[in-house]
Coordinates of C-alpha atoms and ligand atoms in Angstrom, one line a residue:
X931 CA 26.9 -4.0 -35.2
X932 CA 28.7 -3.0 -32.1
X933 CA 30.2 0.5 -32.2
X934 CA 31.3 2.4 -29.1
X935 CA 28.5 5.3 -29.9
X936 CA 25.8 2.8 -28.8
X937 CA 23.5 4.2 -26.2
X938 CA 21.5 2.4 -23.5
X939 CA 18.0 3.8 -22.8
X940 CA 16.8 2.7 -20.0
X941 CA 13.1 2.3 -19.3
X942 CA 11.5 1.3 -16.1
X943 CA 8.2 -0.2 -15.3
X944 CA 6.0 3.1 -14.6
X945 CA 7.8 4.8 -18.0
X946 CA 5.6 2.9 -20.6
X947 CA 4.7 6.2 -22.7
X948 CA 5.9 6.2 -26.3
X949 CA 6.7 9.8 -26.0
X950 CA 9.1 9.8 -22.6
X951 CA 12.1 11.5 -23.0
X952 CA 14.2 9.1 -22.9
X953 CA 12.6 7.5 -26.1
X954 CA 12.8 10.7 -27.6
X955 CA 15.9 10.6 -29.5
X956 CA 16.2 7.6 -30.7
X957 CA 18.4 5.4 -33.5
X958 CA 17.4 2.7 -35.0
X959 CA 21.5 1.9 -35.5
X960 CA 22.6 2.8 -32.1
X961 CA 19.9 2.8 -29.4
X962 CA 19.2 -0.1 -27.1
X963 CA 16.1 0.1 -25.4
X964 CA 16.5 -2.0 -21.8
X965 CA 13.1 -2.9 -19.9
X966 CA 13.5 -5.2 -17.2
X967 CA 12.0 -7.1 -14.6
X968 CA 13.6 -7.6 -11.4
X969 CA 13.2 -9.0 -7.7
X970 CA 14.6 -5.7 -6.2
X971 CA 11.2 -3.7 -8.2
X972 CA 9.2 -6.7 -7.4
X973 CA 9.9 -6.8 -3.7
X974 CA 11.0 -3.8 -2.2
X975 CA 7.2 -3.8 -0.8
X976 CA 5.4 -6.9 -1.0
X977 CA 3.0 -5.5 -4.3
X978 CA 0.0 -7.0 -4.5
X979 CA 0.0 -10.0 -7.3
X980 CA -2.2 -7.8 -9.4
X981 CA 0.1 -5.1 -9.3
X982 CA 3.0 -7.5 -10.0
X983 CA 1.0 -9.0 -13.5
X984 CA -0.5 -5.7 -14.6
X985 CA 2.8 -3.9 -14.8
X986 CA 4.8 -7.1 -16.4
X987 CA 2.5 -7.7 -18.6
X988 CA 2.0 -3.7 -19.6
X989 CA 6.0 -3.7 -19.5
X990 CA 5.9 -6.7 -21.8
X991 CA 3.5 -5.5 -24.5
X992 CA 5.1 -1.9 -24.6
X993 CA 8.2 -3.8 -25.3
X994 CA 6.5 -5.6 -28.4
X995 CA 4.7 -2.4 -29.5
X996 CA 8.6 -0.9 -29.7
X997 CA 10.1 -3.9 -31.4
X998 CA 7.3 -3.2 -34.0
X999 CA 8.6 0.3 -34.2
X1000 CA 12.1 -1.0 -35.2
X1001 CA 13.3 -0.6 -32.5
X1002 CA 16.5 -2.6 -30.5
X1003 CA 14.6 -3.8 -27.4
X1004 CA 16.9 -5.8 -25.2
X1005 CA 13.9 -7.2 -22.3
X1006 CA 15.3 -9.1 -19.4
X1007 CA 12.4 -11.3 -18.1
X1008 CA 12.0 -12.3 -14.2
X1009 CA 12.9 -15.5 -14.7
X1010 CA 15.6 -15.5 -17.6
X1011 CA 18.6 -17.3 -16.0
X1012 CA 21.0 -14.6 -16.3
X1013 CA 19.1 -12.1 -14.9
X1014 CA 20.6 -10.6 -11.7
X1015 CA 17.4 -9.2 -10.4
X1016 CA 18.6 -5.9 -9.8
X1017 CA 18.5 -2.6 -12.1
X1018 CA 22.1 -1.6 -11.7
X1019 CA 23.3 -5.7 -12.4
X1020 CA 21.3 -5.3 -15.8
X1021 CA 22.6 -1.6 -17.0
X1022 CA 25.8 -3.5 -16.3
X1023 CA 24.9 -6.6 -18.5
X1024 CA 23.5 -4.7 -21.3
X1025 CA 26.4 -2.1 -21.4
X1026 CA 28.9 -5.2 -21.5
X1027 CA 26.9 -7.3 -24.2
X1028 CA 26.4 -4.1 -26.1
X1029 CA 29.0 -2.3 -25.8
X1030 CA 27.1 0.9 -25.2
X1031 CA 29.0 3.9 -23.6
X1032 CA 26.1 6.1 -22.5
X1033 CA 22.9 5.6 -20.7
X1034 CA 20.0 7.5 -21.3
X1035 CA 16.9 7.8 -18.9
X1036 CA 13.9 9.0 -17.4
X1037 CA 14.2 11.1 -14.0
X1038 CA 12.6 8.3 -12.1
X1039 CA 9.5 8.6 -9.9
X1040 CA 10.5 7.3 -6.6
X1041 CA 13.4 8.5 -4.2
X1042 CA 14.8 5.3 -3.5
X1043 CA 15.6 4.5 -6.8
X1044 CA 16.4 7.7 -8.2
X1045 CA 19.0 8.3 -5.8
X1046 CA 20.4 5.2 -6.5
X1047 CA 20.5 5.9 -10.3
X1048 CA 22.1 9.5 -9.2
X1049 CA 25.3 7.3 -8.2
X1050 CA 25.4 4.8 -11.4
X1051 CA 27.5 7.0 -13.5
X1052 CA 30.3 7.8 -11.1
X1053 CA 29.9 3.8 -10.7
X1054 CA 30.0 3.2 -14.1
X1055 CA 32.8 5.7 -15.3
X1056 CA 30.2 6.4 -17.9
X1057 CA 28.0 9.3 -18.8
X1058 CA 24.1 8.4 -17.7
X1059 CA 21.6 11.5 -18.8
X1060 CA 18.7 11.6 -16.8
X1061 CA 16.2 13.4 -18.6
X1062 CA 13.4 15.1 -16.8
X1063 CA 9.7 13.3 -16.7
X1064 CA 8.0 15.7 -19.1
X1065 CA 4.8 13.5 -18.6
X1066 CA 4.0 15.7 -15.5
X1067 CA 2.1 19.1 -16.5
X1068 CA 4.2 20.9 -13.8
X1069 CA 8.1 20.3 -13.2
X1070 CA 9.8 19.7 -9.9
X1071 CA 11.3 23.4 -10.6
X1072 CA 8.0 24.9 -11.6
X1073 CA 6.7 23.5 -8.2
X1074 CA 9.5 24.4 -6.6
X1075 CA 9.1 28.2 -7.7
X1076 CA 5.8 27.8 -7.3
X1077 CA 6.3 27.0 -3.4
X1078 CA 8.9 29.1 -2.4
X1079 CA 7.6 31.9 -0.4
X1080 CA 4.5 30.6 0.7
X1081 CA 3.8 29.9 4.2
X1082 CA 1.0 27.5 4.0
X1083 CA 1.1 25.2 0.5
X1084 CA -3.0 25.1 -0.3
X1085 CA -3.6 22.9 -3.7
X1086 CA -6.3 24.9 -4.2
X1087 CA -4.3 28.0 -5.6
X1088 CA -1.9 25.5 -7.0
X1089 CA -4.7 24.0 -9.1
X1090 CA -6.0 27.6 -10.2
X1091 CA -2.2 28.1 -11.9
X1092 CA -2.2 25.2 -13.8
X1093 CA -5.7 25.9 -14.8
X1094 CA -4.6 29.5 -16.0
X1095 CA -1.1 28.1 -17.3
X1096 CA -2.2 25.2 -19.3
X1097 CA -5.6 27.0 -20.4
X1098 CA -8.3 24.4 -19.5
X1099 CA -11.9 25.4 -18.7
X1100 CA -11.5 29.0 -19.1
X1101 CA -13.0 32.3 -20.5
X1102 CA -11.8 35.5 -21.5
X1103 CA -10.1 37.2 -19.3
X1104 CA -8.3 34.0 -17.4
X1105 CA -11.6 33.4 -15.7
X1106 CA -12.8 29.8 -14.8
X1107 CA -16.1 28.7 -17.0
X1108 CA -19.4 28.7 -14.5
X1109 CA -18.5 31.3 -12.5
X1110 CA -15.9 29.6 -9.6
X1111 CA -12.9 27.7 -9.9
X1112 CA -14.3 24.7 -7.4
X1113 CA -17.9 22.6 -7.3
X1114 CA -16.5 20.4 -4.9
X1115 CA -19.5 21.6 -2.4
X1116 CA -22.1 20.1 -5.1
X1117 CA -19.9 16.5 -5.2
X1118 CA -20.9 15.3 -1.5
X1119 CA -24.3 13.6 -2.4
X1120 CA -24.7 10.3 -0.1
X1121 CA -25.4 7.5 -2.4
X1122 CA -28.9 6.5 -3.0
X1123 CA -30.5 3.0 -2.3
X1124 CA -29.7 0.7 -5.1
X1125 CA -27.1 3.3 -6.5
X1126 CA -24.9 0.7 -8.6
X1127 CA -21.8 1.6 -11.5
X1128 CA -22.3 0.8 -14.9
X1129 CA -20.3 -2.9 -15.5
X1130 CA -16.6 -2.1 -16.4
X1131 CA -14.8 -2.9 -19.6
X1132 CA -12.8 -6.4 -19.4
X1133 CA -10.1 -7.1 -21.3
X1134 CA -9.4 -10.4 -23.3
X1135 CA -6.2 -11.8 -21.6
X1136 CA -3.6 -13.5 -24.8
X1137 CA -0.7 -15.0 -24.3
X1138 CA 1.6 -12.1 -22.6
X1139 CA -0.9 -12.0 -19.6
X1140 CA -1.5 -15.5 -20.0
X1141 CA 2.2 -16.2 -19.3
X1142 CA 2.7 -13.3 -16.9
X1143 CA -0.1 -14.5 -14.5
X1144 CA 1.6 -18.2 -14.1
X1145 CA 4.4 -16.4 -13.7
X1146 CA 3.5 -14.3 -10.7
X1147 CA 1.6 -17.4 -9.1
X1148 CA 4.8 -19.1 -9.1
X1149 CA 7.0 -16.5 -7.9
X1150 CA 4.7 -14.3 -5.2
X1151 CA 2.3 -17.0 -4.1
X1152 CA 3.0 -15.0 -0.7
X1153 CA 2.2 -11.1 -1.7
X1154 CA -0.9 -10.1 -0.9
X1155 CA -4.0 -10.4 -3.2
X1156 CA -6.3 -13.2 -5.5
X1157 CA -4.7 -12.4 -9.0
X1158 CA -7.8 -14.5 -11.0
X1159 CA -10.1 -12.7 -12.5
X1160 CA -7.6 -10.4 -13.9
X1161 CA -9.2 -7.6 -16.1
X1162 CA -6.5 -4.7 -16.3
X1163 CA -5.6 -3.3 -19.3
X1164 CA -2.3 -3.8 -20.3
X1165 CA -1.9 -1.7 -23.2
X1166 CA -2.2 1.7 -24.0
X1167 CA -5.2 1.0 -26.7
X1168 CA -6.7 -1.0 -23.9
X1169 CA -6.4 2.1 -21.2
X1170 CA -7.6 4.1 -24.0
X1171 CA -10.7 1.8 -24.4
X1172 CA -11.8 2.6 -20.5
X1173 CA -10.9 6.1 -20.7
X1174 CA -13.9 6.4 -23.7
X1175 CA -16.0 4.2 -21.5
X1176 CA -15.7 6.8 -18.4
X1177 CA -15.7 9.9 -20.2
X1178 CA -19.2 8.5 -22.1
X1179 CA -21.2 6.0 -19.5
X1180 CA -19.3 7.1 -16.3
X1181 CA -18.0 11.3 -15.6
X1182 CA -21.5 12.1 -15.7
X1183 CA -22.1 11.0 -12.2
X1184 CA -18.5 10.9 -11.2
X1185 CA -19.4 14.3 -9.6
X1186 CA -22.2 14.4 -7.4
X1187 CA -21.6 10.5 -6.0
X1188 CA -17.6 11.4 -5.9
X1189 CA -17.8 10.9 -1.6
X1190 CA -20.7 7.5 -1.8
X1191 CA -19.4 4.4 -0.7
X1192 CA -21.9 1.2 -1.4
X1193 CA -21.4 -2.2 -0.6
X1194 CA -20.4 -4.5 -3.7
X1195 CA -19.9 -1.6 -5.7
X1196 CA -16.0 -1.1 -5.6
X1197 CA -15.8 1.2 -8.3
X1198 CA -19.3 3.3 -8.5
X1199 CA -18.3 6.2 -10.7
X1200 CA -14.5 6.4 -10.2
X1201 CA -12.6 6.6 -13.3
X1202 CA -10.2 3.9 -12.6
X1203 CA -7.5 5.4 -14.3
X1204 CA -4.7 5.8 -11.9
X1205 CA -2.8 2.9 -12.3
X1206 CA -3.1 3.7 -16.3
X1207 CA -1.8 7.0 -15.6
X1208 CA 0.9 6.7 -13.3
X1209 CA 2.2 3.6 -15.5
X1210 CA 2.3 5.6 -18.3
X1211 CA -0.4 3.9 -20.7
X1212 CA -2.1 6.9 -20.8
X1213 CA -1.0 10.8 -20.7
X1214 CA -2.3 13.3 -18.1
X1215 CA -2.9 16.3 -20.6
X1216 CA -4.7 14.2 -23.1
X1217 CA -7.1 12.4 -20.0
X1218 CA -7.7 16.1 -19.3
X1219 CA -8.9 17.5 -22.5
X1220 CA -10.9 14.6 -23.2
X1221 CA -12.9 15.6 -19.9
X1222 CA -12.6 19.3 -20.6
X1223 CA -14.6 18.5 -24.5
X1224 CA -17.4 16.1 -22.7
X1225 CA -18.6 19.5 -20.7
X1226 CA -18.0 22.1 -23.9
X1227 CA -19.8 19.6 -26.1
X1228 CA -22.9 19.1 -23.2
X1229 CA -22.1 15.5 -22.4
X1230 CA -21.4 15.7 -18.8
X1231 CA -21.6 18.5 -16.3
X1232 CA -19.6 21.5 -14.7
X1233 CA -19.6 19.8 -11.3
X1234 CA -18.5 16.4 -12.6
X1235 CA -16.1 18.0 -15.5
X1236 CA -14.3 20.1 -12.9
X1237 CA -13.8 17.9 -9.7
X1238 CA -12.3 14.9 -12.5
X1239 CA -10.2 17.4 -14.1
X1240 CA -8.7 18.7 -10.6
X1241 CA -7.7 15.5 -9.1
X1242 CA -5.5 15.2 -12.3
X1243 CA -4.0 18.8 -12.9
X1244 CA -4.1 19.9 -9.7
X1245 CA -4.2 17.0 -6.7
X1246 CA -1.9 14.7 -8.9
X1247 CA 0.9 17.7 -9.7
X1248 CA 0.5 19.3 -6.4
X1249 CA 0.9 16.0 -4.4
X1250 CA 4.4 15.2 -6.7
X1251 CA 5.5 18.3 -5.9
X1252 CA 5.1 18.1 -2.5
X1253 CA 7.2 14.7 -2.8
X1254 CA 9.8 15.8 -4.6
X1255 CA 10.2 19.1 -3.2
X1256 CA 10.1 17.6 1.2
X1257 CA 11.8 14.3 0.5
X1258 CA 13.8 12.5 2.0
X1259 CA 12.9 13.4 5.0
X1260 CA 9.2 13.4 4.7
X1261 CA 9.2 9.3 4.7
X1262 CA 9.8 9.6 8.7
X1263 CA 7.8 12.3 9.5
X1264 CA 5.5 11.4 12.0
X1265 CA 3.5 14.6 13.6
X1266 CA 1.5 12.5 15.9
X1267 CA 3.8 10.3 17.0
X1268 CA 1.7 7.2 16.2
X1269 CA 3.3 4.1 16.8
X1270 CA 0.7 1.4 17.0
X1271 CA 1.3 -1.6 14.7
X1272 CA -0.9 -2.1 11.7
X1273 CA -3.3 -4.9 12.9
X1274 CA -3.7 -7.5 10.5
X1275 CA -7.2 -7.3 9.6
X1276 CA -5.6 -4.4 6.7
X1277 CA -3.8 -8.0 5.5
X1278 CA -6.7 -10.4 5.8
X1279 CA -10.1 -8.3 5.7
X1280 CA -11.2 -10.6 8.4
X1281 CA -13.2 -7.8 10.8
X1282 CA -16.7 -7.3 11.9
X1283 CA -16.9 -3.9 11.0
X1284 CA -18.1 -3.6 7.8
X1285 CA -16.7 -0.4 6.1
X1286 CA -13.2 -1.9 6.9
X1287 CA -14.5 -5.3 5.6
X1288 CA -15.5 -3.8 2.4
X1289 CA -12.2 -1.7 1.9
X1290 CA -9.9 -3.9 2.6
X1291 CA -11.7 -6.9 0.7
X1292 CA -11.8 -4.6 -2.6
X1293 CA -8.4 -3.4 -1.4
X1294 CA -7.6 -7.5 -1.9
X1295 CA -9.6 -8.5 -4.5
X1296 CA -8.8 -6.3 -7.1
X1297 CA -5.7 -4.3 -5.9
X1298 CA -7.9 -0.9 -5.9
X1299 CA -10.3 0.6 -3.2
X1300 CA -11.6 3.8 -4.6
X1301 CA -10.3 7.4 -2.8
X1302 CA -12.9 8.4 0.2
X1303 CA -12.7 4.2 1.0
X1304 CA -8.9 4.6 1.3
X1305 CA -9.0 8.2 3.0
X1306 CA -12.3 8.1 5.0
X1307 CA -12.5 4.3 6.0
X1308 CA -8.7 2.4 6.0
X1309 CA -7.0 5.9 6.5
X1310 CA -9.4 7.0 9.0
X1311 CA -9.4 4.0 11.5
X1312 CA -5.6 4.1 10.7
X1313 CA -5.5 7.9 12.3
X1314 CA -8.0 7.2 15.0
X1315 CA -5.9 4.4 16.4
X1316 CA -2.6 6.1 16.0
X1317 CA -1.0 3.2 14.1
X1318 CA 3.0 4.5 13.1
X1319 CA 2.3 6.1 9.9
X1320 CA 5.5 3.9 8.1
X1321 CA 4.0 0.9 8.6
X1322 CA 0.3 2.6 7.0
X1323 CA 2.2 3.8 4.1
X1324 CA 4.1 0.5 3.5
X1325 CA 0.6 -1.4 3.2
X1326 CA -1.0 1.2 0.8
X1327 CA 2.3 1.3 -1.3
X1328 CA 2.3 -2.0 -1.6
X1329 CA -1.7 -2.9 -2.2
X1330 CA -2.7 -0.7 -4.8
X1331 CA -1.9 -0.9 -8.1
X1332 CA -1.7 2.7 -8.6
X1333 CA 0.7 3.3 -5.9
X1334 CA 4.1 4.2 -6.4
X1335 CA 5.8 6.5 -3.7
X1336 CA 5.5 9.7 -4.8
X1337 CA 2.0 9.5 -4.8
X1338 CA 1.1 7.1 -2.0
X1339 CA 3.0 8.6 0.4
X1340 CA 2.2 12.6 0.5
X1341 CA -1.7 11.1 0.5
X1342 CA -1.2 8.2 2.9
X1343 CA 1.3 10.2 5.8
X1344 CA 0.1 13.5 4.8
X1345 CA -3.4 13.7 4.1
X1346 CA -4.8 10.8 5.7
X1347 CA -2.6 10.5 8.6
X1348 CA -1.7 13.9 9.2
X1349 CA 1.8 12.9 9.5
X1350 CA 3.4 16.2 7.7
X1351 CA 1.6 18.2 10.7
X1352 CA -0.3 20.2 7.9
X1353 CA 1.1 20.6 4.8
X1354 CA -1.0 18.1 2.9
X1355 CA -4.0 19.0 5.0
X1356 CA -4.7 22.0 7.0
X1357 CA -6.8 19.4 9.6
X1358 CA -6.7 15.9 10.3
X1359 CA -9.3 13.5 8.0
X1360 CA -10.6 12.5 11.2
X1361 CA -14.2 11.1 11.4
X1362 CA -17.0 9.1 13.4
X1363 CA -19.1 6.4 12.2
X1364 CA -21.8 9.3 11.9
X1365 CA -19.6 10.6 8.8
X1366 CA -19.4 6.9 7.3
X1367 CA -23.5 5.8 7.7
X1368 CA -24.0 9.0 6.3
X1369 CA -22.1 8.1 2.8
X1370 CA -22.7 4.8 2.8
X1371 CA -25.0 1.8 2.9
X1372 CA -22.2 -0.3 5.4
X1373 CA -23.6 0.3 9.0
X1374 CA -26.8 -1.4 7.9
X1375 CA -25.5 -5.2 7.7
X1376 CA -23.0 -4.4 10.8
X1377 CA -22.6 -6.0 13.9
X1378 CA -21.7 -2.1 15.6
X1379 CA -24.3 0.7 15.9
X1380 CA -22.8 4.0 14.4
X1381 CA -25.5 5.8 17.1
X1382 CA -23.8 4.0 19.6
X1383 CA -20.0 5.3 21.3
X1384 CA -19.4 3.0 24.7
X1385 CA -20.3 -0.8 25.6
X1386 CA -19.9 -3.9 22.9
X1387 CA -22.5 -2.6 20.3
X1388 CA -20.8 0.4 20.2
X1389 CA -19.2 1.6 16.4
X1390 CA -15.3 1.0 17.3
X1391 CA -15.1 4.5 14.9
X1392 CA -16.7 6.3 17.4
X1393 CA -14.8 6.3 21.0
X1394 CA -11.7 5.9 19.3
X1395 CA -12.7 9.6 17.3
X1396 CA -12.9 11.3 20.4
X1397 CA -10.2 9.8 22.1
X1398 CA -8.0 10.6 19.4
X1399 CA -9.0 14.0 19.9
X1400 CA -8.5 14.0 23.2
X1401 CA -5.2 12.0 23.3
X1402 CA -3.6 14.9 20.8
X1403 CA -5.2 17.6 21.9
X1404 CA -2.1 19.5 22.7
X1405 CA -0.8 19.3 18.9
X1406 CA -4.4 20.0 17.4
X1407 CA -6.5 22.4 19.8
X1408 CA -4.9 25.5 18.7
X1409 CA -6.0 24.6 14.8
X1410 CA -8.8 26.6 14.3
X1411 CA -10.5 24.3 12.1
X1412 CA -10.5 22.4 15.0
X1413 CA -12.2 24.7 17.4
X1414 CA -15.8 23.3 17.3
X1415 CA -14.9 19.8 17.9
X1416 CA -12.5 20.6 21.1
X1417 CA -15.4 23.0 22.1
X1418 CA -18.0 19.6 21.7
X1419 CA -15.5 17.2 23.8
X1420 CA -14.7 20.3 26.2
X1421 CA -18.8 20.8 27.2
X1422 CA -18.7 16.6 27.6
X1423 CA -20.1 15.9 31.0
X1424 CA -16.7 13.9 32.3
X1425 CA -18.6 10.6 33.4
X1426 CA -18.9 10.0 29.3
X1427 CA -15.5 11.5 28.5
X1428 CA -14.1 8.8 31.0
X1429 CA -16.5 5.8 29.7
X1430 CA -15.2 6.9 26.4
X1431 CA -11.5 7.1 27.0
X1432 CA -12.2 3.5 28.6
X1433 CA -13.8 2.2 26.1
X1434 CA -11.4 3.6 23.3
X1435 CA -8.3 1.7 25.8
X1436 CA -10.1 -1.3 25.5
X1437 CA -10.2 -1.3 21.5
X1438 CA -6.6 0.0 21.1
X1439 CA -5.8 -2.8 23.3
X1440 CA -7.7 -5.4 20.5
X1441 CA -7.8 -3.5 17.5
X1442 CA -7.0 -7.7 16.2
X1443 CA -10.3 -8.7 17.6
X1444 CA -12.8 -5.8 16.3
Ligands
DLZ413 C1 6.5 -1.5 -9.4 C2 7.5 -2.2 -10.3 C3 7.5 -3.6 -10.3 C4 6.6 -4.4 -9.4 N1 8.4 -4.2 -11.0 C5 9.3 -3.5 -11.8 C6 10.3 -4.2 -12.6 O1 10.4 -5.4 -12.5 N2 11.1 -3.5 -13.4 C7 10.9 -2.1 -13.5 O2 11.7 -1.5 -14.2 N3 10.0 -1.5 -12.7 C8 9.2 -2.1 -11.9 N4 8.3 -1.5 -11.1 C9 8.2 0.0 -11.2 C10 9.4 0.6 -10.5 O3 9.3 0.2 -9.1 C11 9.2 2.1 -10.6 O4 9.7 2.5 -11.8 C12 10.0 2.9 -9.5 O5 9.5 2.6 -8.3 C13 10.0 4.4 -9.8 O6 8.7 4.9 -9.7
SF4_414 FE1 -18.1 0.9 10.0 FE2 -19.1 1.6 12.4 FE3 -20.7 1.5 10.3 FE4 -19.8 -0.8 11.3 S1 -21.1 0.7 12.3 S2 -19.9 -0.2 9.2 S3 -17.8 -0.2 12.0 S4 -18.9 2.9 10.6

């Protein structure tokens, strides 16, 4: 029945959580639930085709999952005729075909959009309620409060007020369990020969994904990435499934191999979650207490417990905040001034250099490259050769399928790039090939020596680390964190500061050919 109390409650791709607000107040009489997929969503980056088929096909099961509910689900598939492959084009269908006079939604996670939602009602001449993303343990405002009249944002304290406010790992007295808040200094162990992750949970694929993956070969056979084999999880029961697997086979020795980076080994002890997470299959407060039990109950320890636990209540909060609280203009910072163009090894993995070989091929193959391989290889030879930090954050928005923009982009132009001049990191994440033979098994089977910094055998990470400090020594010699390394390059006999400045001109000049 169409009455003119109907509702519209809109949905998007990333907002697949039974309990989101906007699903919170729902009737079975008058609600229409909208989910759709469009070109615009698809395409604003090129996502990787396992991006593309993991989110349909979540977006396509949590639509079945609320039909079973009861529930009026109007879901507009990519390729249904009538779609008009844009969100506002299909509030406007639904509203017409339903005659719904409100919209209801969730505050939506990316700038772009949500400032295009911000105009919808004024466009409409209807009232749309956007309702705020309780999912996050720590609201823009709370952040915002939270920020004010601090000079220098550090997570660190950031993360010690979510542990106190939301009471996880704690004892009498608001103290944090072991003794210290941090065991990040214990999670640095360089990975040990034959160090291999246990094998990861696959999912059987059913029609939904069956359908979804022919689909996204048909329609993005040029986006990056092989889609086949596919083994995301597209439900919530599914996520839930490799959440158990983590917190039981894998946290254990998330901590001390956290920084190890093997070749073939993709994953190691990562959790794998994020895409899960930031798509809404599973719940950041519930992943945390799950991990918070496993140490009070003696099945993993403080070192691994704590360091998972604070990439999700503190690293994931603090880097929204950041987002939301230094947007829009924080897209086109650019501290540096880096304005090299992305080569396009990052699009094809075809490089000698191993490490990047390795990152990027994961990067393609499965649409995920696990954090110190996206910070400490991709993001450091991305800093090193001063590549423009829009066209960095474009690829790592578009290649994982994790990444949506308020979470690539503080980690991809702040902390890796340095692009924020220090908010996300109070020093660049710059390195040698020293840092990366150290924590990883790469250099080995490489055509570059890491010992080496000048002539052809020499590690491309090398030259082009002290050149980059050189070349920005004026915005970075006055950071004392950066003392001892000016000092090193300073005490340089000048014959090897010029064969290295050299050298580092002739690989900016074929970053394509390295
Ligand atoms: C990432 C994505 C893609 C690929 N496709 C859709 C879509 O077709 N429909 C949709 O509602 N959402 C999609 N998304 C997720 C949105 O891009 C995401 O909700 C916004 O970027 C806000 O975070
Ligand atoms: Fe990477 Fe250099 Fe090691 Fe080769 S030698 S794998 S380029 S760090």
């Amino acid at each position: 029945m169409v009455t003119s109390d109907m509702r519209l409650h809109l949905v998007l791709g990333d907002q697949l959580s039974h309990s989101l607000s906007a699903l919170r107040d729902l009737d079975a009489e008058r609600s229409v639930i909208l989910m759709a997929e469009v070109m615009q969503e698809a395409t604003y980056v090129r996502h990787h085709k396992k991006k593309i088929a993991f989110l349909f096909s979540a977006m396509r099961h949590f639509a079945e999952e609320l039909r079973e509910r009861r529930f009026n689900v109007r879901y507009v598939p990519l390729d249904d005729p009538a779609n008009t492959q844009d969100l506002f084009g299909e509030v406007q269908r639904a509203l017409s075909e339903t005659g719904a006079r409100r919209v209801v939604t969730t505050e939506c996670g990316e700038w772009r959009l949500a400032s295009e939602i911000g105009t919808w009602s004024e466009a409409l001449g209807l009232p749309v309620a956007i309702l705020p993303d309780d999912r996050f343990l720590c609201s823009i405002d709370d952040f915002r409060d939270w920020r004010r009249d601090r000079k220098q944002l550090r997570m660190e304290y950031f993360y010690r007020e979510m542990r106190r406010r939301h009471r996880v790992l704690l004892e009498e007295g608001d103290l944090p369990v072991g003794g210290q808040w941090n065991f990040d200094a214990e999670n640095r162990k360089p990975p040990v020969a034959g160090l291999k992750g246990p094998k990861r949970l696959s999912h059987p694929k059913e029609a939904i994904t069956k359908t979804v993956l022919a689909l996204v070969e048909d329609r993005f056979p040029d986006h990056i990435g092989t889609l086949l084999p596919f083994h995301f999880a597209v439900t919530a029961k599914q996520a839930e499934a490799e959440l158990q697997q983590f917190i039981d086979e894998i946290l254990p020795d998330f901590g001390d191999y956290q920084d190890a980076m093997v070749k073939g080994e993709p994953y190691l002890y990562h959790s794998m979650i994020a895409a899960y997470l930031n798509a809404g299959l599973l719940l950041p407060l519930d992943v945390v207490r799950r991990a918070e039990a496993a140490w009070y109950e003696g099945r993993a320890p403080l070192n691994a417990v704590e360091g998972f636990i604070r990439q999700i209540l503190g690293w994931r909060e603090y880097v929204r905040g950041v987002y939301w609280t230094e947007m829009p203009d924080y897209a086109g910072r650019n501290h540096l001034e880096a304005s090299r163009s992305l080569p396009q090894m990052y699009w094809t993995g075809k490089t000698a250099m191993q490490c990047m070989a390795a990152a990027i091929g994961d990067t393609i193959e499965h649409a995920y490259s696990h954090h110190i391989q996206r910070l400490m290889v991709t993001g450091n030879f991305a800093l090193l050769a001063g590549i423009d930090p829009a066209e960095v954050c474009e690829w790592y928005l578009a290649v994982y399928a994790d990444a949506y923009e308020w979470v690539e982009l503080p980690n991809t132009l702040g902390m890796a790039l340095y692009g924020d001049g220090g908010i996300m990191a109070s020093k660049p994440y710059a390195a040698s090939g020293k840092y990366i033979d150290r924590m990883s098994n790469f250099c080995g089977g490489c055509r570059y020596d890491p010992k080496i910094t000048t002539g052809p055998s020499a590690c491309p990470f090398n030259a082009l680390y002290w050149d980059f400090i050189d070349r920005n020594s004026e915005k970075l010699s006055r950071n004392p964190r950066m003392a001892n390394m000016y000092a090193t390059w300073r005490r340089m006999d000048p014959f090897k500061q010029q064969a290295i400045r050299q050298h580092a001109e002739g690989l900016l000049n074929a970053l394509d050919m390295l």
